Structure formats: structure tokens, C-alpha cells
PDB file of C-alpha atoms in Angstrom:
ATOM      1  CA  MET A  50       0.000   0.000   0.000  1.00 73.00           C
ATOM      2  CA  THR A  51       2.740   2.481   0.891  1.00 86.00           C
ATOM      3  CA  GLY A  52       4.450   1.675  -2.417  1.00 84.00           C
ATOM      4  CA  LEU A  53       1.297   2.738  -4.277  1.00 87.00           C
ATOM      5  CA  VAL A  54       1.042   5.991  -2.291  1.00 88.00           C
ATOM      6  CA  LEU A  55       4.703   6.794  -2.954  1.00 88.00           C
ATOM      7  CA  SER A  56       4.236   6.138  -6.680  1.00 90.00           C
ATOM      8  CA  LEU A  57       1.206   8.453  -6.784  1.00 90.00           C
ATOM      9  CA  LEU A  58       3.147  11.159  -4.956  1.00 91.00           C
ATOM     10  CA  LYS A  59       6.027  10.816  -7.431  1.00 92.00           C
ATOM     11  CA  VAL A  60       3.661  11.099 -10.423  1.00 91.00           C
ATOM     12  CA  THR A  61       1.950  14.137  -8.873  1.00 93.00           C
ATOM     13  CA  PHE A  62       5.289  15.812  -8.159  1.00 91.00           C
ATOM     14  CA  ILE A  63       6.537  15.197 -11.712  1.00 93.00           C
ATOM     15  CA  SER A  64       3.245  16.540 -13.116  1.00 91.00           C
ATOM     16  CA  PHE A  65       3.554  19.751 -11.112  1.00 89.00           C
ATOM     17  CA  LEU A  66       7.204  20.093 -12.118  1.00 89.00           C
ATOM     18  CA  PHE A  67       6.244  19.675 -15.789  1.00 90.00           C
ATOM     19  CA  LEU A  68       3.491  22.328 -15.515  1.00 87.00           C
ATOM     20  CA  PHE A  69       5.914  24.733 -13.840  1.00 88.00           C
ATOM     21  CA  VAL A  70       8.538  24.323 -16.593  1.00 87.00           C
ATOM     22  CA  TRP A  71       5.844  24.630 -19.270  1.00 85.00           C
ATOM     23  CA  GLN A  72       4.598  27.941 -17.794  1.00 88.00           C
ATOM     24  CA  ILE A  73       8.143  29.327 -17.699  1.00 85.00           C
ATOM     25  CA  ALA A  74       8.738  28.320 -21.328  1.00 83.00           C
ATOM     26  CA  LYS A  75       5.431  29.896 -22.348  1.00 80.00           C
ATOM     27  CA  SER A  76       6.311  33.154 -20.567  1.00 79.00           C
ATOM     28  CA  VAL A  77       9.766  33.324 -22.132  1.00 78.00           C
ATOM     29  CA  THR A  78       8.307  32.681 -25.591  1.00 74.00           C
ATOM     30  CA  MET A  79       5.749  35.459 -25.176  1.00 71.00           C
ATOM     31  CA  HIS A  80       8.414  37.834 -23.889  1.00 66.00           C
ATOM     32  CA  LEU A  81      10.833  37.215 -26.737  1.00 66.00           C
ATOM     33  CA  GLY A  82       8.134  37.146 -29.392  1.00 60.00           C
ATOM     34  CA  SER A  83       7.487  34.504 -31.950  1.00 52.00           C
ATOM     35  CA  SER A  84       9.534  34.156 -35.126  1.00 51.00           C
ATOM     36  CA  GLU A  85       6.451  35.282 -37.066  1.00 52.00           C
ATOM     37  CA  ALA A  86       6.403  38.599 -35.195  1.00 48.00           C
ATOM     38  CA  ARG A  87      10.127  39.089 -35.817  1.00 49.00           C
ATOM     39  CA  THR A  88       9.648  38.334 -39.531  1.00 48.00           C
ATOM     40  CA  ARG A  89       6.768  40.800 -39.729  1.00 44.00           C
ATOM     41  CA  ARG A  90       8.976  43.446 -38.091  1.00 42.00           C
ATOM     42  CA  GLN A  91      11.614  42.944 -40.782  1.00 45.00           C
ATOM     43  CA  GLN A  92       8.965  43.441 -43.442  1.00 56.00           C
ATOM     44  CA  GLY A  93       7.843  46.696 -41.850  1.00 60.00           C
ATOM     45  CA  SER A  94       5.469  46.718 -38.929  1.00 79.00           C
ATOM     46  CA  GLU A  95       5.695  50.258 -37.660  1.00 82.00           C
ATOM     47  CA  ILE A  96       4.328  53.554 -38.913  1.00 87.00           C
ATOM     48  CA  VAL A  97       6.119  56.829 -38.122  1.00 88.00           C
ATOM     49  CA  PHE A  98       4.729  60.341 -38.504  1.00 88.00           C
ATOM     50  CA  VAL A  99       7.398  62.031 -40.619  1.00 88.00           C
ATOM     51  CA  ARG A 100       5.737  65.363 -41.375  1.00 89.00           C
ATOM     52  CA  SER A 101       2.921  66.759 -39.269  1.00 88.00           C
ATOM     53  CA  ASP A 102       2.159  70.078 -37.576  1.00 87.00           C
ATOM     54  CA  THR A 103       1.731  68.373 -34.175  1.00 88.00           C
ATOM     55  CA  GLN A 104       2.638  64.674 -34.452  1.00 89.00           C
ATOM     56  CA  ALA A 105       6.051  64.503 -36.180  1.00 90.00           C
ATOM     57  CA  GLY A 106       8.268  61.787 -34.722  1.00 92.00           C
ATOM     58  CA  ILE A 107       5.442  59.784 -33.148  1.00 89.00           C
ATOM     59  CA  ASP A 108       5.444  56.110 -34.100  1.00 89.00           C
ATOM     60  CA  PHE A 109       3.076  53.217 -33.518  1.00 90.00           C
ATOM     61  CA  PRO A 110       3.303  49.493 -34.160  1.00 88.00           C
ATOM     62  CA  VAL A 111       0.871  47.597 -36.359  1.00 92.00           C
ATOM     63  CA  HIS A 112       0.447  44.117 -34.897  1.00 88.00           C
ATOM     64  CA  ASP A 113      -3.212  43.525 -35.720  1.00 89.00           C
ATOM     65  CA  VAL A 114      -5.623  46.257 -36.880  1.00 93.00           C
ATOM     66  CA  VAL A 115      -5.128  49.999 -36.342  1.00 94.00           C
ATOM     67  CA  VAL A 116      -7.687  52.626 -37.439  1.00 95.00           C
ATOM     68  CA  LEU A 117      -6.558  56.228 -37.961  1.00 96.00           C
ATOM     69  CA  GLY A 118      -8.794  59.269 -38.099  1.00 95.00           C
ATOM     70  CA  ARG A 119      -9.914  62.533 -36.489  1.00 95.00           C
ATOM     71  CA  SER A 120     -12.424  60.748 -34.259  1.00 94.00           C
ATOM     72  CA  GLU A 121     -11.548  60.208 -30.617  1.00 94.00           C
ATOM     73  CA  ASN A 122     -12.790  56.636 -31.148  1.00 94.00           C
ATOM     74  CA  ALA A 123     -10.029  55.931 -33.697  1.00 94.00           C
ATOM     75  CA  ASP A 124      -7.089  53.843 -32.491  1.00 94.00           C
ATOM     76  CA  VAL A 125      -4.669  56.600 -33.549  1.00 94.00           C
ATOM     77  CA  LEU A 126      -5.887  60.186 -33.578  1.00 93.00           C
ATOM     78  CA  LEU A 127      -4.893  62.146 -36.695  1.00 94.00           C
ATOM     79  CA  GLU A 128      -4.552  65.823 -35.819  1.00 94.00           C
ATOM     80  CA  ASP A 129      -5.110  66.964 -39.390  1.00 94.00           C
ATOM     81  CA  PRO A 130      -8.144  68.985 -40.518  1.00 94.00           C
ATOM     82  CA  TYR A 131      -8.153  67.161 -43.879  1.00 95.00           C
ATOM     83  CA  ALA A 132      -8.499  63.711 -42.280  1.00 95.00           C
ATOM     84  CA  SER A 133     -11.888  62.012 -42.064  1.00 96.00           C
ATOM     85  CA  GLU A 134     -13.342  60.803 -38.752  1.00 96.00           C
ATOM     86  CA  PHE A 135     -12.235  57.248 -39.640  1.00 95.00           C
ATOM     87  CA  HIS A 136      -9.822  57.785 -42.495  1.00 96.00           C
ATOM     88  CA  LEU A 137      -7.831  54.591 -42.997  1.00 96.00           C
ATOM     89  CA  ARG A 138      -7.036  51.231 -41.469  1.00 96.00           C
ATOM     90  CA  PHE A 139      -3.714  49.383 -41.272  1.00 95.00           C
ATOM     91  CA  THR A 140      -3.892  45.587 -41.016  1.00 94.00           C
ATOM     92  CA  ALA A 141      -0.925  43.380 -40.178  1.00 91.00           C
ATOM     93  CA  GLU A 142      -0.925  40.364 -42.451  1.00 88.00           C
ATOM     94  CA  GLU A 143       1.570  37.630 -43.202  1.00 83.00           C
ATOM     95  CA  GLY A 144       3.170  39.597 -46.035  1.00 78.00           C
ATOM     96  CA  GLY A 145       3.424  42.871 -44.066  1.00 87.00           C
ATOM     97  CA  ILE A 146       1.068  45.811 -43.585  1.00 93.00           C
ATOM     98  CA  VAL A 147      -1.990  46.403 -45.750  1.00 94.00           C
ATOM     99  CA  LEU A 148      -3.562  49.872 -45.959  1.00 96.00           C
ATOM    100  CA  HIS A 149      -7.335  50.166 -46.415  1.00 95.00           C
ATOM    101  CA  ASP A 150      -8.821  53.576 -47.253  1.00 95.00           C
ATOM    102  CA  LEU A 151     -12.149  53.780 -45.410  1.00 95.00           C
ATOM    103  CA  GLY A 152     -13.917  55.935 -48.006  1.00 93.00           C
ATOM    104  CA  SER A 153     -12.207  59.124 -46.863  1.00 93.00           C
ATOM    105  CA  THR A 154     -13.352  62.428 -48.328  1.00 92.00           C
ATOM    106  CA  ASN A 155      -9.922  63.844 -49.209  1.00 94.00           C
ATOM    107  CA  GLY A 156      -8.249  60.516 -49.973  1.00 95.00           C
ATOM    108  CA  THR A 157      -5.168  58.642 -48.916  1.00 96.00           C
ATOM    109  CA  TYR A 158      -1.975  58.763 -50.966  1.00 97.00           C
ATOM    110  CA  VAL A 159       0.867  56.231 -51.013  1.00 96.00           C
ATOM    111  CA  ASN A 160       4.063  57.413 -52.677  1.00 96.00           C
ATOM    112  CA  GLY A 161       2.090  60.197 -54.360  1.00 96.00           C
ATOM    113  CA  ARG A 162      -0.683  58.014 -55.807  1.00 96.00           C
ATOM    114  CA  ARG A 163      -4.248  58.005 -54.524  1.00 96.00           C
ATOM    115  CA  VAL A 164      -5.373  54.727 -52.972  1.00 93.00           C
ATOM    116  CA  SER A 165      -8.878  53.436 -53.444  1.00 86.00           C
ATOM    117  CA  GLY A 166      -9.539  50.256 -51.540  1.00 87.00           C
ATOM    118  CA  SER A 167      -6.629  48.202 -50.211  1.00 92.00           C
ATOM    119  CA  LEU A 168      -2.896  48.293 -50.891  1.00 94.00           C
ATOM    120  CA  GLY A 169       0.026  46.260 -49.538  1.00 93.00           C
ATOM    121  CA  LEU A 170       2.789  48.436 -48.126  1.00 93.00           C
ATOM    122  CA  ASN A 171       6.555  48.034 -48.170  1.00 91.00           C
ATOM    123  CA  ARG A 172       9.218  49.402 -45.859  1.00 90.00           C
ATOM    124  CA  GLY A 173       9.909  53.024 -46.822  1.00 92.00           C
ATOM    125  CA  ASP A 174       6.495  53.721 -48.391  1.00 94.00           C
ATOM    126  CA  ALA A 175       5.182  57.232 -47.703  1.00 96.00           C
ATOM    127  CA  ILE A 176       1.514  57.572 -46.724  1.00 96.00           C
ATOM    128  CA  GLN A 177      -0.094  61.006 -46.951  1.00 96.00           C
ATOM    129  CA  VAL A 178      -3.342  62.098 -45.337  1.00 96.00           C
ATOM    130  CA  GLY A 179      -3.943  65.820 -45.838  1.00 94.00           C
ATOM    131  CA  LYS A 180      -0.794  67.597 -44.632  1.00 94.00           C
ATOM    132  CA  THR A 181       0.360  64.582 -42.589  1.00 95.00           C
ATOM    133  CA  VAL A 182       3.001  62.248 -44.022  1.00 96.00           C
ATOM    134  CA  MET A 183       3.801  58.870 -42.458  1.00 96.00           C
ATOM    135  CA  GLU A 184       6.387  56.241 -43.356  1.00 94.00           C
ATOM    136  CA  VAL A 185       6.440  52.454 -43.036  1.00 93.00           C
ATOM    137  CA  ARG A 186       9.449  51.222 -41.069  1.00 87.00           C
TER     138      ARG A 186
END
């Protein structure tokens, strides 16, 4: 009987030890980021305000979906009178960042060309909304 109890205690101890190591590994993986996130970063996963009356130098990451506009309900507030309430949306996808114009009144321009609908972005692309210019980094 005592042999059975000792065996159960050993199995329980090993189970708890395994769960502890698994939680540590999970935490370290989340902290360091997955290889997919690092690959996305190399492809360009950050937008920087390059030219703006009030927001130059501000940057923000695009890990999922980010909506820009003049509305306080937008994820990133655009302090530009020519921006629409919800002007554009950036979506992080496997191939990098995709820009979606949300039917803005004054339009969205990438490298000087007006965007209607969706467009995949590359590192170094310039995005213009009114007087505000942003760059993919």
C-alpha cells in the first residue's frame, strides 16, 4: 500500500514540475516574441509620422488592426483637418502591412498616388493624409 502511495506522490510531483517548466517556457516565448512577429517586423510593422504640424516623430506598431482618423474613437488620432473621422485602417498580415482607405473624403496617398480600396505596403512607403506624411518602417 505504501508503495502505491509513494508512486502516486512521485507522479503528482513530476506533473507539477512539468506544468511549472511549461509555464516558464510559455512566458519566455511570449516575452521574446514569436519568429512570425520578428519576420513581420523585418517586413515593416511600424508607422512613423514624418511630417505633421503636431505629431512629427510619433510612431506606432501595427500588430493587428489599427484605425486612424480625427475621431476620438479611432485607435490613432490624426490631428489633421483634412483627415476624415475614420480615415484609414492598417492591417498586419503575413506579407506585411496592408492599408485600407475607409472611403475618406480627401483621400489617402501612397508614394504620391491616390489609394482606393486596399494596398500592400513596403518598408519606406510614404503615406499622406492631408498635410500629414507617415512612413512604413
